[in-house]
Coordinates of C-alpha atoms in Angstrom, one line a residue:
Chain A
M1293 CA 130.0 100.2 103.9
D1294 CA 131.1 101.0 107.4
Q1295 CA 133.0 98.1 109.0
A1296 CA 131.6 98.6 112.4
F1297 CA 128.1 98.5 111.0
I1298 CA 128.7 95.2 109.2
Q1299 CA 130.1 93.8 112.4
R1300 CA 127.1 94.9 114.4
R1301 CA 124.7 93.3 112.0
R1302 CA 126.6 90.1 112.0
R1303 CA 126.6 90.2 115.8
D1304 CA 122.8 90.8 115.9
L1305 CA 122.4 87.7 113.8
V1306 CA 124.6 85.5 116.0
V1307 CA 122.9 86.8 119.2
A1308 CA 119.5 86.1 117.7
A1309 CA 120.5 82.5 116.7
F1310 CA 121.9 82.0 120.2
L1311 CA 118.8 83.3 121.9
A1312 CA 116.5 81.3 119.7
A1313 CA 118.5 78.1 120.5
I1314 CA 118.2 78.8 124.2
A1315 CA 114.4 79.5 123.8
A1316 CA 114.0 76.3 121.9
A1317 CA 115.6 74.4 124.8
V1318 CA 113.6 76.0 127.6
P1319 CA 110.5 73.7 127.3
L1320 CA 112.8 70.7 127.8
F1321 CA 113.2 71.9 131.4
V1322 CA 110.0 73.8 132.0
K1323 CA 107.1 71.3 131.9
D1324 CA 104.6 73.5 133.7
V1325 CA 101.7 74.0 131.3
Y1326 CA 100.8 77.4 132.7
V1327 CA 104.3 78.7 132.2
Q1328 CA 104.4 77.2 128.7
N1329 CA 101.2 79.0 127.9
I1330 CA 102.8 82.3 128.9
M1331 CA 105.8 81.5 126.8
V1332 CA 103.7 80.9 123.8
L1333 CA 101.9 84.2 124.3
T1334 CA 105.2 86.0 124.8
L1335 CA 106.6 84.7 121.5
M1336 CA 103.3 85.5 119.7
Y1337 CA 103.3 89.1 121.0
A1338 CA 107.0 89.4 120.2
A1339 CA 106.2 88.4 116.6
L1340 CA 103.1 90.7 116.4
S1341 CA 105.0 93.7 117.9
Q1342 CA 107.9 93.1 115.6
S1343 CA 105.6 93.2 112.6
W1344 CA 103.7 96.2 113.9
N1345 CA 107.1 97.9 114.3
I1346 CA 107.8 97.7 110.6
L1347 CA 105.0 100.0 109.6
S1348 CA 104.7 102.1 112.8
G1349 CA 108.3 102.1 114.1
Y1350 CA 110.4 102.1 111.0
C1351 CA 108.1 103.8 108.6
G1352 CA 106.5 106.1 111.3
Q1353 CA 102.9 105.4 110.4
I1354 CA 101.4 104.8 113.8
S1355 CA 98.6 102.3 113.4
L1356 CA 96.3 101.6 116.4
G1357 CA 94.1 99.4 114.2
H1358 CA 96.4 96.4 113.5
A1359 CA 93.9 94.2 115.3
L1360 CA 92.1 94.3 111.9
Y1361 CA 94.8 92.2 110.3
F1362 CA 95.1 90.0 113.3
G1363 CA 91.3 89.3 113.2
L1364 CA 91.3 88.9 109.4
G1365 CA 94.0 86.2 109.7
A1366 CA 92.1 84.4 112.5
Y1367 CA 88.8 84.6 110.7
T1368 CA 90.0 83.6 107.3
T1369 CA 91.7 80.5 108.6
A1370 CA 88.8 79.6 110.9
L1371 CA 86.1 80.2 108.2
L1372 CA 88.0 78.3 105.5
F1373 CA 88.5 75.4 107.9
T1374 CA 85.0 75.2 109.4
K1375 CA 83.0 76.0 106.2
F1376 CA 85.2 74.4 103.5
G1377 CA 87.5 72.1 105.3
V1378 CA 90.6 73.9 104.0
L1379 CA 93.7 73.1 106.1
P1380 CA 94.8 75.9 108.4
W1381 CA 98.2 76.1 106.6
F1382 CA 96.4 77.3 103.4
G1383 CA 94.1 79.4 105.5
M1384 CA 97.1 81.0 107.1
L1385 CA 98.6 81.9 103.8
A1386 CA 95.2 83.1 102.4
G1387 CA 94.7 85.3 105.6
G1388 CA 98.1 86.7 105.2
L1389 CA 97.7 87.6 101.5
L1390 CA 94.2 88.9 102.1
S1391 CA 95.5 91.2 104.9
A1392 CA 98.3 92.4 102.8
V1393 CA 96.0 93.3 99.9
I1394 CA 93.5 95.0 102.3
A1395 CA 96.3 96.9 104.0
M1396 CA 97.4 98.3 100.6
A1397 CA 93.8 99.0 99.6
L1398 CA 93.3 101.0 102.8
G1399 CA 96.7 102.6 102.5
Y1400 CA 95.7 104.1 99.3
P1401 CA 93.4 106.7 100.9
C1402 CA 94.9 106.6 104.4
F1403 CA 98.5 107.4 103.7
R1404 CA 97.5 110.8 102.5
L1405 CA 96.4 111.6 106.1
G1406 CA 98.9 113.0 108.5
G1407 CA 99.6 112.5 112.3
H1408 CA 96.5 112.0 114.4
Y1409 CA 94.1 111.9 111.5
F1410 CA 95.9 108.7 110.3
V1411 CA 96.0 107.2 113.8
I1412 CA 92.2 107.8 114.2
A1413 CA 91.5 106.4 110.7
T1414 CA 93.3 103.2 111.7
I1415 CA 91.2 102.9 114.9
V1416 CA 88.0 103.7 113.1
I1417 CA 88.5 101.2 110.2
A1418 CA 89.3 98.4 112.6
E1419 CA 86.3 99.3 114.7
I1420 CA 84.0 99.3 111.6
T1421 CA 85.2 95.9 110.6
L1422 CA 84.7 94.6 114.1
L1423 CA 81.1 95.9 114.1
L1424 CA 80.5 94.3 110.7
F1425 CA 81.8 90.9 111.9
H1426 CA 79.5 91.3 115.0
N1427 CA 76.6 91.4 112.7
W1428 CA 77.7 89.0 110.0
D1429 CA 75.7 85.8 110.7
W1430 CA 77.6 83.5 108.3
A1431 CA 80.8 84.3 110.2
G1432 CA 79.2 83.4 113.6
A1433 CA 78.2 87.1 114.4
A1434 CA 78.8 88.0 118.0
L1435 CA 79.0 84.4 119.1
G1436 CA 82.1 83.8 117.0
I1437 CA 83.4 80.5 115.8
D1438 CA 84.2 77.3 117.7
I1439 CA 87.0 75.6 115.7
P1440 CA 86.2 71.9 115.9
I1441 CA 89.0 69.5 116.8
R1442 CA 89.7 67.0 114.0
Q1443 CA 92.9 65.3 115.1
D1444 CA 96.1 66.1 116.9
S1445 CA 98.6 66.6 114.1
W1446 CA 100.8 69.1 112.3
L1447 CA 98.6 68.6 109.2
T1448 CA 95.5 70.1 110.9
F1449 CA 97.7 72.3 113.1
Q1450 CA 95.7 71.2 116.2
F1451 CA 97.3 69.9 119.4
T1452 CA 95.2 69.1 122.4
R1453 CA 97.7 67.0 124.4
S1454 CA 100.7 69.3 124.5
K1455 CA 101.4 73.0 124.1
L1456 CA 104.9 72.3 122.7
P1457 CA 104.0 72.3 119.0
Y1458 CA 102.4 75.7 119.5
F1459 CA 105.4 76.9 121.3
Y1460 CA 107.8 75.9 118.5
F1461 CA 105.5 77.4 115.9
A1462 CA 105.4 80.7 117.8
L1463 CA 109.1 80.6 118.2
V1464 CA 109.6 80.2 114.4
L1465 CA 107.1 83.0 113.9
A1466 CA 109.0 85.3 116.2
C1467 CA 112.3 84.4 114.5
V1468 CA 110.8 85.0 111.1
A1469 CA 109.4 88.4 112.1
W1470 CA 112.8 89.3 113.6
F1471 CA 114.7 88.1 110.6
V1472 CA 112.5 89.9 108.2
T1473 CA 113.1 93.1 110.2
W1474 CA 116.8 92.4 110.3
W1475 CA 116.9 91.8 106.6
L1476 CA 114.8 94.9 105.7
E1477 CA 116.6 97.2 108.1
D1478 CA 119.6 97.2 105.8
S1479 CA 117.8 97.1 102.5
K1480 CA 116.7 99.9 100.2
W1481 CA 113.3 99.7 101.9
G1482 CA 114.7 100.1 105.4
Y1483 CA 116.5 103.3 104.5
W1484 CA 113.4 104.6 102.7
W1485 CA 111.2 103.9 105.7
R1486 CA 113.5 105.8 108.1
A1487 CA 113.7 108.7 105.6
V1488 CA 109.9 108.8 105.3
K1489 CA 109.6 108.7 109.1
D1490 CA 112.1 111.5 109.7
N1491 CA 111.0 113.9 107.1
P1492 CA 108.7 112.8 104.3
L1493 CA 109.2 116.0 102.3
A1494 CA 112.9 115.8 102.3
A1495 CA 112.7 112.1 101.5
E1496 CA 110.4 112.9 98.5
S1497 CA 112.8 115.5 97.2
L1498 CA 115.7 113.0 97.4
G1499 CA 113.8 110.6 95.2
V1500 CA 112.2 108.3 97.8
V1501 CA 108.9 107.2 96.6
V1502 CA 107.2 107.9 99.9
F1503 CA 103.8 106.5 99.0
N1504 CA 105.1 103.2 97.7
S1505 CA 107.4 102.7 100.6
K1506 CA 104.5 103.2 103.0
M1507 CA 102.5 100.7 101.0
G1508 CA 105.4 98.2 101.2
A1509 CA 105.7 98.5 104.9
A1510 CA 101.9 98.2 105.4
A1511 CA 101.8 95.0 103.3
V1512 CA 104.7 93.2 105.0
S1513 CA 103.4 94.3 108.4
A1514 CA 99.8 93.2 107.8
F1515 CA 100.9 89.9 106.3
L1516 CA 102.9 88.9 109.3
V1517 CA 100.3 90.1 111.8
A1518 CA 97.6 88.0 110.0
I1519 CA 99.8 84.9 110.3
G1520 CA 99.9 85.7 114.0
G1521 CA 96.1 85.9 114.0
S1522 CA 95.8 82.5 112.2
F1523 CA 98.1 81.0 114.8
Y1524 CA 96.1 82.5 117.7
G1525 CA 92.8 81.1 116.3
Q1526 CA 94.3 77.6 116.2
F1527 CA 95.9 78.0 119.6
V1528 CA 92.8 79.0 121.5
S1529 CA 90.4 77.2 119.0
Y1530 CA 87.7 79.7 119.6
I1531 CA 87.4 83.2 118.1
D1532 CA 84.9 86.0 118.3
P1533 CA 85.0 89.5 117.0
E1534 CA 85.9 91.1 120.3
S1535 CA 88.7 88.7 121.2
V1536 CA 90.6 88.9 117.9
M1537 CA 89.7 92.3 116.5
G1538 CA 89.1 94.5 119.6
F1539 CA 90.9 97.8 120.1
Q1540 CA 92.7 96.3 123.1
F1541 CA 94.6 93.9 120.7
S1542 CA 95.9 96.8 118.6
L1543 CA 97.3 98.3 121.7
L1544 CA 98.6 95.0 123.1
M1545 CA 100.7 94.5 120.0
A1546 CA 102.0 98.0 120.0
L1547 CA 103.0 98.2 123.6
P1548 CA 106.0 95.8 123.6
A1549 CA 107.6 97.8 120.8
V1550 CA 106.8 101.0 122.6
L1551 CA 108.3 99.8 125.9
G1552 CA 111.3 98.1 124.3
G1553 CA 112.0 100.8 121.7
I1554 CA 110.1 101.6 118.6
G1555 CA 111.9 101.5 115.3
T1556 CA 114.6 99.3 116.7
L1557 CA 115.4 95.7 115.9
W1558 CA 115.4 94.4 119.4
G1559 CA 112.9 96.7 121.0
P1560 CA 109.7 94.6 120.4
M1561 CA 111.4 91.3 121.5
L1562 CA 112.7 92.9 124.7
G1563 CA 109.4 94.6 125.4
A1564 CA 107.4 91.4 124.9
V1565 CA 109.7 89.3 127.1
I1566 CA 109.2 91.8 129.9
L1567 CA 105.6 92.9 129.4
I1568 CA 103.7 89.7 128.5
P1569 CA 104.8 87.5 131.4
L1570 CA 104.2 90.5 133.7
T1571 CA 100.7 91.1 132.2
E1572 CA 99.8 87.4 132.6
L1573 CA 101.2 87.0 136.1
T1574 CA 99.6 90.2 137.4
R1575 CA 96.3 89.1 135.8
S1576 CA 96.4 85.6 137.4
Y1577 CA 97.8 86.5 140.7
I1578 CA 96.3 89.8 141.6
G1579 CA 93.8 90.3 138.8
G1580 CA 91.8 87.2 139.6
S1581 CA 89.7 89.0 142.2
G1582 CA 88.3 91.1 139.3
R1583 CA 89.2 94.2 141.2
G1584 CA 91.4 95.8 138.6
V1585 CA 94.7 95.7 140.5
D1586 CA 96.3 94.2 137.4
L1587 CA 95.1 97.2 135.4
I1588 CA 96.6 99.6 138.0
V1589 CA 100.0 97.9 137.9
Y1590 CA 99.9 97.7 134.1
G1591 CA 98.8 101.3 133.6
G1592 CA 101.3 102.6 136.1
L1593 CA 104.1 100.7 134.4
I1594 CA 103.2 102.0 131.0
I1595 CA 103.2 105.6 132.3
A1596 CA 106.5 105.1 134.2
I1597 CA 108.4 103.4 131.3
S1598 CA 107.2 105.7 128.6
L1599 CA 108.1 108.8 130.6
A1600 CA 111.4 107.5 132.0
R1601 CA 112.6 105.8 128.9
P1602 CA 111.1 107.4 125.8
Q1603 CA 113.6 105.7 123.5
G1604 CA 112.5 102.4 125.0
L1605 CA 114.3 100.0 127.3
V1606 CA 116.6 98.9 124.5
S1607 CA 118.4 102.1 124.9
L1608 CA 119.7 100.8 128.3
F1609 CA 121.9 98.4 126.2
S1610 CA 123.1 100.9 123.6
R1611 CA 126.7 102.0 124.1
K1612 CA 126.4 104.9 121.7
P1613 CA 127.3 108.2 123.4
K1614 CA 124.0 110.1 124.0
A1615 CA 125.3 113.4 122.8
A1616 CA 125.6 112.2 119.2
A1617 CA 122.9 112.8 116.8
K1618 CA 120.9 115.1 119.1
P1619 CA 118.1 116.7 117.0
V1620 CA 118.3 120.5 116.7
R1621 CA 114.7 120.9 117.7
E1622 CA 115.4 119.6 121.1
A1623 CA 118.3 122.0 121.8
V1624 CA 116.0 124.8 120.9
A1625 CA 113.1 123.6 123.0
S1626 CA 115.0 123.2 126.2
Chain B
M164 CA 59.2 105.6 107.9
T165 CA 57.1 108.7 108.3
A166 CA 58.3 112.2 108.2
E167 CA 57.5 112.5 111.8
T168 CA 59.9 109.7 112.8
I169 CA 62.6 111.2 110.7
I170 CA 62.2 114.6 112.4
Q171 CA 61.9 113.0 115.8
S172 CA 65.2 111.2 115.4
L173 CA 67.0 114.2 113.8
A174 CA 65.9 116.2 116.8
S175 CA 67.2 113.6 119.3
G176 CA 70.3 113.4 117.2
L177 CA 70.9 117.1 117.4
L178 CA 70.6 117.1 121.2
M179 CA 72.9 114.1 121.6
G180 CA 75.3 115.8 119.0
L181 CA 75.6 118.9 121.2
L182 CA 76.6 116.6 124.1
Y183 CA 79.1 114.8 121.9
G184 CA 80.5 118.3 121.1
L185 CA 80.7 119.1 124.7
I186 CA 82.6 115.9 125.4
A187 CA 84.9 116.6 122.5
V188 CA 85.6 120.3 122.9
G189 CA 88.0 119.8 125.9
L190 CA 90.0 117.4 123.7
A191 CA 90.1 119.9 120.9
L192 CA 91.2 122.7 123.3
I193 CA 94.1 120.7 124.7
F194 CA 95.1 119.5 121.2
G195 CA 95.0 123.1 119.8
L196 CA 97.0 124.3 122.8
M197 CA 99.8 121.8 122.8
D198 CA 99.3 119.2 120.0
V199 CA 98.6 116.5 122.5
V200 CA 95.7 114.0 122.2
N201 CA 94.5 112.9 125.6
F202 CA 93.9 109.2 125.3
A203 CA 92.4 109.2 128.8
H204 CA 89.7 111.5 127.8
G205 CA 87.0 108.9 128.2
E206 CA 88.2 108.1 131.6
F207 CA 87.9 111.7 132.6
L208 CA 84.3 111.4 131.6
M209 CA 84.0 108.2 133.6
I210 CA 85.2 109.8 136.9
A211 CA 83.0 112.8 136.3
M212 CA 80.1 110.4 136.1
Y213 CA 81.1 108.6 139.2
A214 CA 81.6 111.9 141.1
T215 CA 78.1 112.9 140.1
F216 CA 76.7 109.5 141.1
F217 CA 78.4 109.6 144.6
L218 CA 77.3 113.2 145.2
F219 CA 73.8 111.9 144.6
A220 CA 74.1 108.7 146.6
F221 CA 75.7 110.3 149.7
F222 CA 74.3 113.8 149.7
A223 CA 71.2 113.4 147.6
L224 CA 72.5 116.2 145.4
D225 CA 70.7 116.3 142.0
P226 CA 73.1 115.9 139.0
L227 CA 72.2 119.4 137.8
L228 CA 73.3 120.9 141.1
A229 CA 76.3 118.7 141.2
A230 CA 77.5 119.7 137.7
P231 CA 79.4 122.9 138.7
L232 CA 81.0 121.0 141.6
V233 CA 82.0 118.2 139.4
A234 CA 83.4 120.6 136.7
A235 CA 85.4 122.3 139.4
A236 CA 86.8 119.0 140.7
L237 CA 87.7 117.9 137.2
F238 CA 89.4 121.2 136.6
V239 CA 91.8 120.5 139.5
F240 CA 92.2 116.9 138.3
G241 CA 93.0 117.9 134.7
A242 CA 95.6 120.4 135.9
V243 CA 97.2 117.8 138.2
V244 CA 97.3 115.3 135.4
Y245 CA 99.1 117.8 133.3
L246 CA 101.6 118.6 136.0
L247 CA 102.3 115.0 137.0
V248 CA 102.2 113.2 133.6
V249 CA 101.8 115.2 130.5
R250 CA 104.4 117.8 131.4
F251 CA 107.0 115.1 131.2
A252 CA 105.5 113.4 128.2
V253 CA 105.8 116.5 126.0
R254 CA 109.4 117.0 127.2
A255 CA 110.5 113.6 126.1
K256 CA 113.6 113.6 124.1
A257 CA 112.7 110.8 121.7
N258 CA 109.5 109.5 120.1
T259 CA 107.5 112.4 121.6
G260 CA 104.3 111.5 119.8
M261 CA 104.4 107.9 120.9
V262 CA 105.3 108.9 124.5
Q263 CA 102.3 111.2 124.8
I264 CA 100.0 108.6 123.2
F265 CA 101.1 105.8 125.6
S266 CA 101.5 107.8 128.8
T267 CA 97.9 109.1 128.5
F268 CA 96.8 105.6 127.4
G269 CA 98.6 104.2 130.5
L270 CA 96.8 106.7 132.6
A271 CA 93.5 105.5 131.1
V272 CA 94.3 101.9 132.0
L273 CA 95.3 103.0 135.5
M274 CA 92.1 105.1 136.0
R275 CA 90.0 102.2 134.8
G276 CA 91.8 99.9 137.3
V277 CA 91.4 102.3 140.2
A278 CA 87.6 102.7 139.4
Q279 CA 87.2 98.9 139.3
Y280 CA 89.1 98.5 142.5
F281 CA 87.1 101.1 144.5
F282 CA 83.8 101.0 142.8
T283 CA 83.6 97.4 141.4
P284 CA 82.7 96.7 137.8
D285 CA 78.9 97.0 138.7
Y286 CA 76.7 99.2 136.6
R287 CA 75.2 102.1 138.6
S288 CA 72.6 104.6 137.8
I289 CA 70.9 107.5 139.4
P290 CA 67.4 106.3 140.0
H291 CA 65.4 109.5 140.5
S292 CA 66.7 112.9 139.6
W293 CA 64.7 116.0 138.7
L294 CA 64.9 115.3 135.0
G295 CA 65.4 111.6 134.8
G296 CA 62.9 109.9 132.5
K297 CA 61.0 113.1 131.8
T298 CA 60.2 114.2 128.3
I299 CA 58.9 117.4 126.8
S300 CA 56.8 117.6 123.7
I301 CA 57.3 120.4 121.2
G302 CA 55.0 120.3 118.2
G303 CA 54.4 116.6 118.5
I304 CA 58.1 115.8 118.9
Y305 CA 59.1 114.3 122.1
L306 CA 62.5 115.3 123.6
P307 CA 64.0 113.8 126.7
Q308 CA 64.6 116.5 129.2
P309 CA 68.1 115.4 130.4
Q310 CA 69.4 115.5 126.8
L311 CA 67.6 118.9 126.2
I312 CA 69.2 120.4 129.3
G313 CA 72.5 118.8 128.3
A314 CA 72.3 120.4 124.9
L315 CA 71.5 123.8 126.5
I316 CA 74.4 123.4 128.9
A317 CA 76.7 122.5 126.0
I318 CA 75.7 125.6 124.1
A319 CA 76.2 127.8 127.2
A320 CA 79.6 126.1 127.7
F321 CA 80.7 126.8 124.1
A322 CA 79.6 130.4 124.4
G323 CA 81.5 130.7 127.7
L324 CA 84.6 129.1 126.3
Y325 CA 84.4 131.4 123.3
F326 CA 84.1 134.4 125.6
F327 CA 86.9 133.1 127.8
I328 CA 89.4 132.6 124.9
H329 CA 88.6 135.9 123.1
R330 CA 87.8 138.3 125.9
T331 CA 89.9 137.5 129.0
D332 CA 93.6 137.9 129.7
F333 CA 94.1 134.3 130.4
G334 CA 92.3 133.4 127.2
R335 CA 94.7 135.6 125.3
A336 CA 97.6 134.0 127.0
L337 CA 96.1 130.7 126.0
E338 CA 95.9 131.8 122.4
A339 CA 99.4 133.3 122.4
T340 CA 100.9 130.1 123.9
R341 CA 99.1 128.1 121.2
E342 CA 100.5 130.4 118.5
D343 CA 104.1 130.2 119.8
A344 CA 105.0 128.5 123.1
G345 CA 108.6 129.7 122.9
A346 CA 107.9 133.4 122.3
V347 CA 105.4 133.7 125.2
A348 CA 108.2 132.8 127.6
L349 CA 109.9 136.0 126.5
V350 CA 107.0 138.2 127.5
G351 CA 106.9 136.5 130.9
I352 CA 104.0 134.1 130.5
D353 CA 104.6 130.8 132.3
K354 CA 104.0 128.1 129.6
N355 CA 103.4 125.4 132.2
K356 CA 100.8 127.5 134.0
V357 CA 98.9 128.1 130.7
F358 CA 99.1 124.4 129.7
A359 CA 97.9 123.4 133.2
L360 CA 95.0 125.8 132.8
G361 CA 94.2 124.4 129.4
W362 CA 94.1 120.9 130.8
G363 CA 92.0 122.0 133.7
L364 CA 89.6 123.7 131.4
G365 CA 89.4 120.8 129.0
A366 CA 88.7 118.4 132.0
A367 CA 86.1 120.8 133.4
L368 CA 84.2 120.7 130.2
V369 CA 84.1 116.9 130.0
G370 CA 83.2 117.0 133.7
L371 CA 80.1 119.0 132.9
A372 CA 79.2 116.5 130.2
G373 CA 79.7 113.6 132.6
A374 CA 77.4 115.2 135.2
V375 CA 74.6 115.6 132.7
M376 CA 75.2 112.1 131.2
S377 CA 74.9 110.3 134.5
I378 CA 71.2 111.3 134.5
F379 CA 70.4 109.0 131.6
F380 CA 73.4 106.7 131.3
Y381 CA 74.8 103.8 133.3
V382 CA 78.0 104.5 135.3
F383 CA 80.7 101.8 135.2
P384 CA 84.5 101.7 134.9
D385 CA 84.6 101.1 131.1
V386 CA 81.9 103.7 130.2
G387 CA 84.5 106.2 128.9
A388 CA 85.9 104.0 126.1
S389 CA 83.0 104.1 123.6
F390 CA 82.5 107.8 124.1
A391 CA 86.2 108.5 123.8
T392 CA 86.3 107.0 120.3
I393 CA 83.3 109.1 119.3
A394 CA 85.1 112.2 120.8
Y395 CA 88.2 111.6 118.8
V396 CA 86.2 111.2 115.6
T397 CA 84.3 114.4 116.5
V398 CA 87.4 116.4 117.0
A399 CA 89.1 115.0 113.9
L400 CA 86.0 115.5 111.8
G401 CA 85.9 119.2 112.8
G402 CA 89.6 119.5 112.4
F403 CA 92.2 119.1 115.2
G404 CA 92.8 122.2 117.2
S405 CA 89.6 123.9 116.2
V406 CA 87.2 124.5 119.1
F407 CA 84.5 125.5 116.7
G408 CA 85.2 122.4 114.7
A409 CA 84.5 120.2 117.7
F410 CA 81.1 122.0 118.2
A411 CA 80.2 121.5 114.5
G412 CA 81.7 118.0 114.5
G413 CA 79.5 117.1 117.5
I414 CA 76.3 118.2 115.8
I415 CA 77.2 116.3 112.6
V416 CA 78.1 113.2 114.6
G417 CA 74.8 113.3 116.5
L418 CA 72.8 113.8 113.3
V419 CA 74.7 111.0 111.4
E420 CA 74.2 108.6 114.3
A421 CA 70.4 109.4 114.4
T422 CA 70.2 108.9 110.6
T423 CA 72.1 105.6 110.8
T424 CA 69.8 104.2 113.4
L425 CA 66.9 104.8 111.0
I426 CA 68.5 102.6 108.4
L427 CA 70.8 100.1 110.1
P428 CA 70.3 97.9 113.2
P429 CA 71.2 99.7 116.5
S430 CA 74.4 97.7 117.0
L431 CA 75.8 99.4 113.9
K432 CA 74.9 102.9 114.8
T433 CA 78.5 104.0 115.2
V434 CA 79.4 102.7 111.7
G435 CA 77.7 105.7 110.2
I436 CA 79.8 108.1 112.3
Y437 CA 83.0 106.3 111.4
G438 CA 82.1 106.1 107.8
V439 CA 81.4 109.8 107.6
Y440 CA 84.7 110.5 109.4
L441 CA 86.6 108.5 106.8
L442 CA 84.7 110.1 103.9
V443 CA 85.4 113.6 105.2
V444 CA 89.1 113.1 105.9
F445 CA 89.7 111.3 102.6
I446 CA 88.3 114.3 100.8
R447 CA 89.7 116.9 103.2
P448 CA 92.7 115.4 105.1
R449 CA 92.6 118.3 107.6
G450 CA 89.0 117.8 108.8
L451 CA 86.3 120.3 108.1
F452 CA 87.6 123.4 110.0
G453 CA 91.2 122.3 110.6
S454 CA 93.8 124.9 109.7
I455 CA 97.1 124.4 107.8

């Protein structure tokens, strides 16, 4: 193995540990609840985007229906808690496993689809599930579920007095998602995924089991996103189909990765840290009037960054000479 | 459920389906031309509806008379969007697919924001137009006139588009560019001009649909979203890149929607469409009329 590569991976790990330590210390100085709320959301979206990135970024299967797994995580946890009194921790695990199984079951027919057919299938499946939950009375239908507050404790995963426990859980979640990505990046799976993304036919001929590696990516990705959904349900203590399974959510979890750099280790983190505070601040400072200025800023920014930095903002930090590894296609096209 | 209600809903489904086809055909045209899905397609529909509404509100122009004007305005708008945004998206050096998805999606968010800023989130409608609220009865089946005229306009637009693509020089340039964008440059066809024309044409078609729809549908900033999803399904069902597929896909979607409302509650009417889409692509991953 290339010495520089091993060094880079080691450096990534050290940098991540350092950043996590700084993040953990921030709430000691920042007591403002509004700011803490934004930090929780930022970490949550970082975790979601990092998880989305595994299937869509590394493995190249662009999913715009990941809200499905987010919603399943939130609903499984909330339903188990309100109907059967099952603690959210078990609900979280159940939601994660259920989502992973469903992702694989859906992957079975969907992974045969190419390009836009796949993207639209993911949108449509999430949309069907959303509509079914809308009409499913036992699960609260369109009204959703109010998660009753039992007691403030880690046992019930409910905290009404302080946002800090949520913050630390979101931080752990983001770290886990990052670490899983870091770990998989240099595993057999990571190489398979990149091979499948670049050229499935060539990968197949080299002995990569394309179908299985897509399934693996889908399962890991869905599991982590569902954990995020469970967390979100506990955090806001109220869920309804639109707020946890809407198409907007699928996009919101893809955007940080897209802006930061898809298929990269740091892209989703960077994207979330820039995008989520910006979204929240524009929403509360200029969006409050309900006049859509936040949408204008947000939309303009998405266009600008995706056109100006197609590799994502993370490419600003890369020291690799740009001439290297230029695809042939591009030289022909220009 | 009597035979009459079934025929009645199939007839309305067919009319609506032709309109769905008209909304989708621009999307199919652009995709066939340059492999780009316009994720702001629904917002194109939305501004067409607003344009029709304001032409009515300020100049008392009936939507039917406004339709050609709106289509022309959307033509210009589509070409401008290509030149300002999409041209750069397809030229991206990395993640080209992603960049085009998110730049057009960003455009959708921006347009929705602009609509909300200038027109407020209020629902608007055109209270009295020539066709609004009128129905016609054919053999005991009642057909709403706006949808009927919309369906006729859709058929005319399809025929016109077919003629344009197959019988005019610009249409041939369009076809040639779609076959091989690199080679046409060698024979002196400006690729950018053809793509801009394609975008203009695609937008003009959805402009036509928007003008008709504003007769019987509320106009508000988010109106495009639900129709856009149906349009993507319509195009994919017919097969990406196939204009004929969009036409056929539209009819199927309309009929499936009508059949679904006979069986399921109205809130689930799109489930049938989505289900049929999945069924079709699982069996035929290229859609019904998609090539390759």
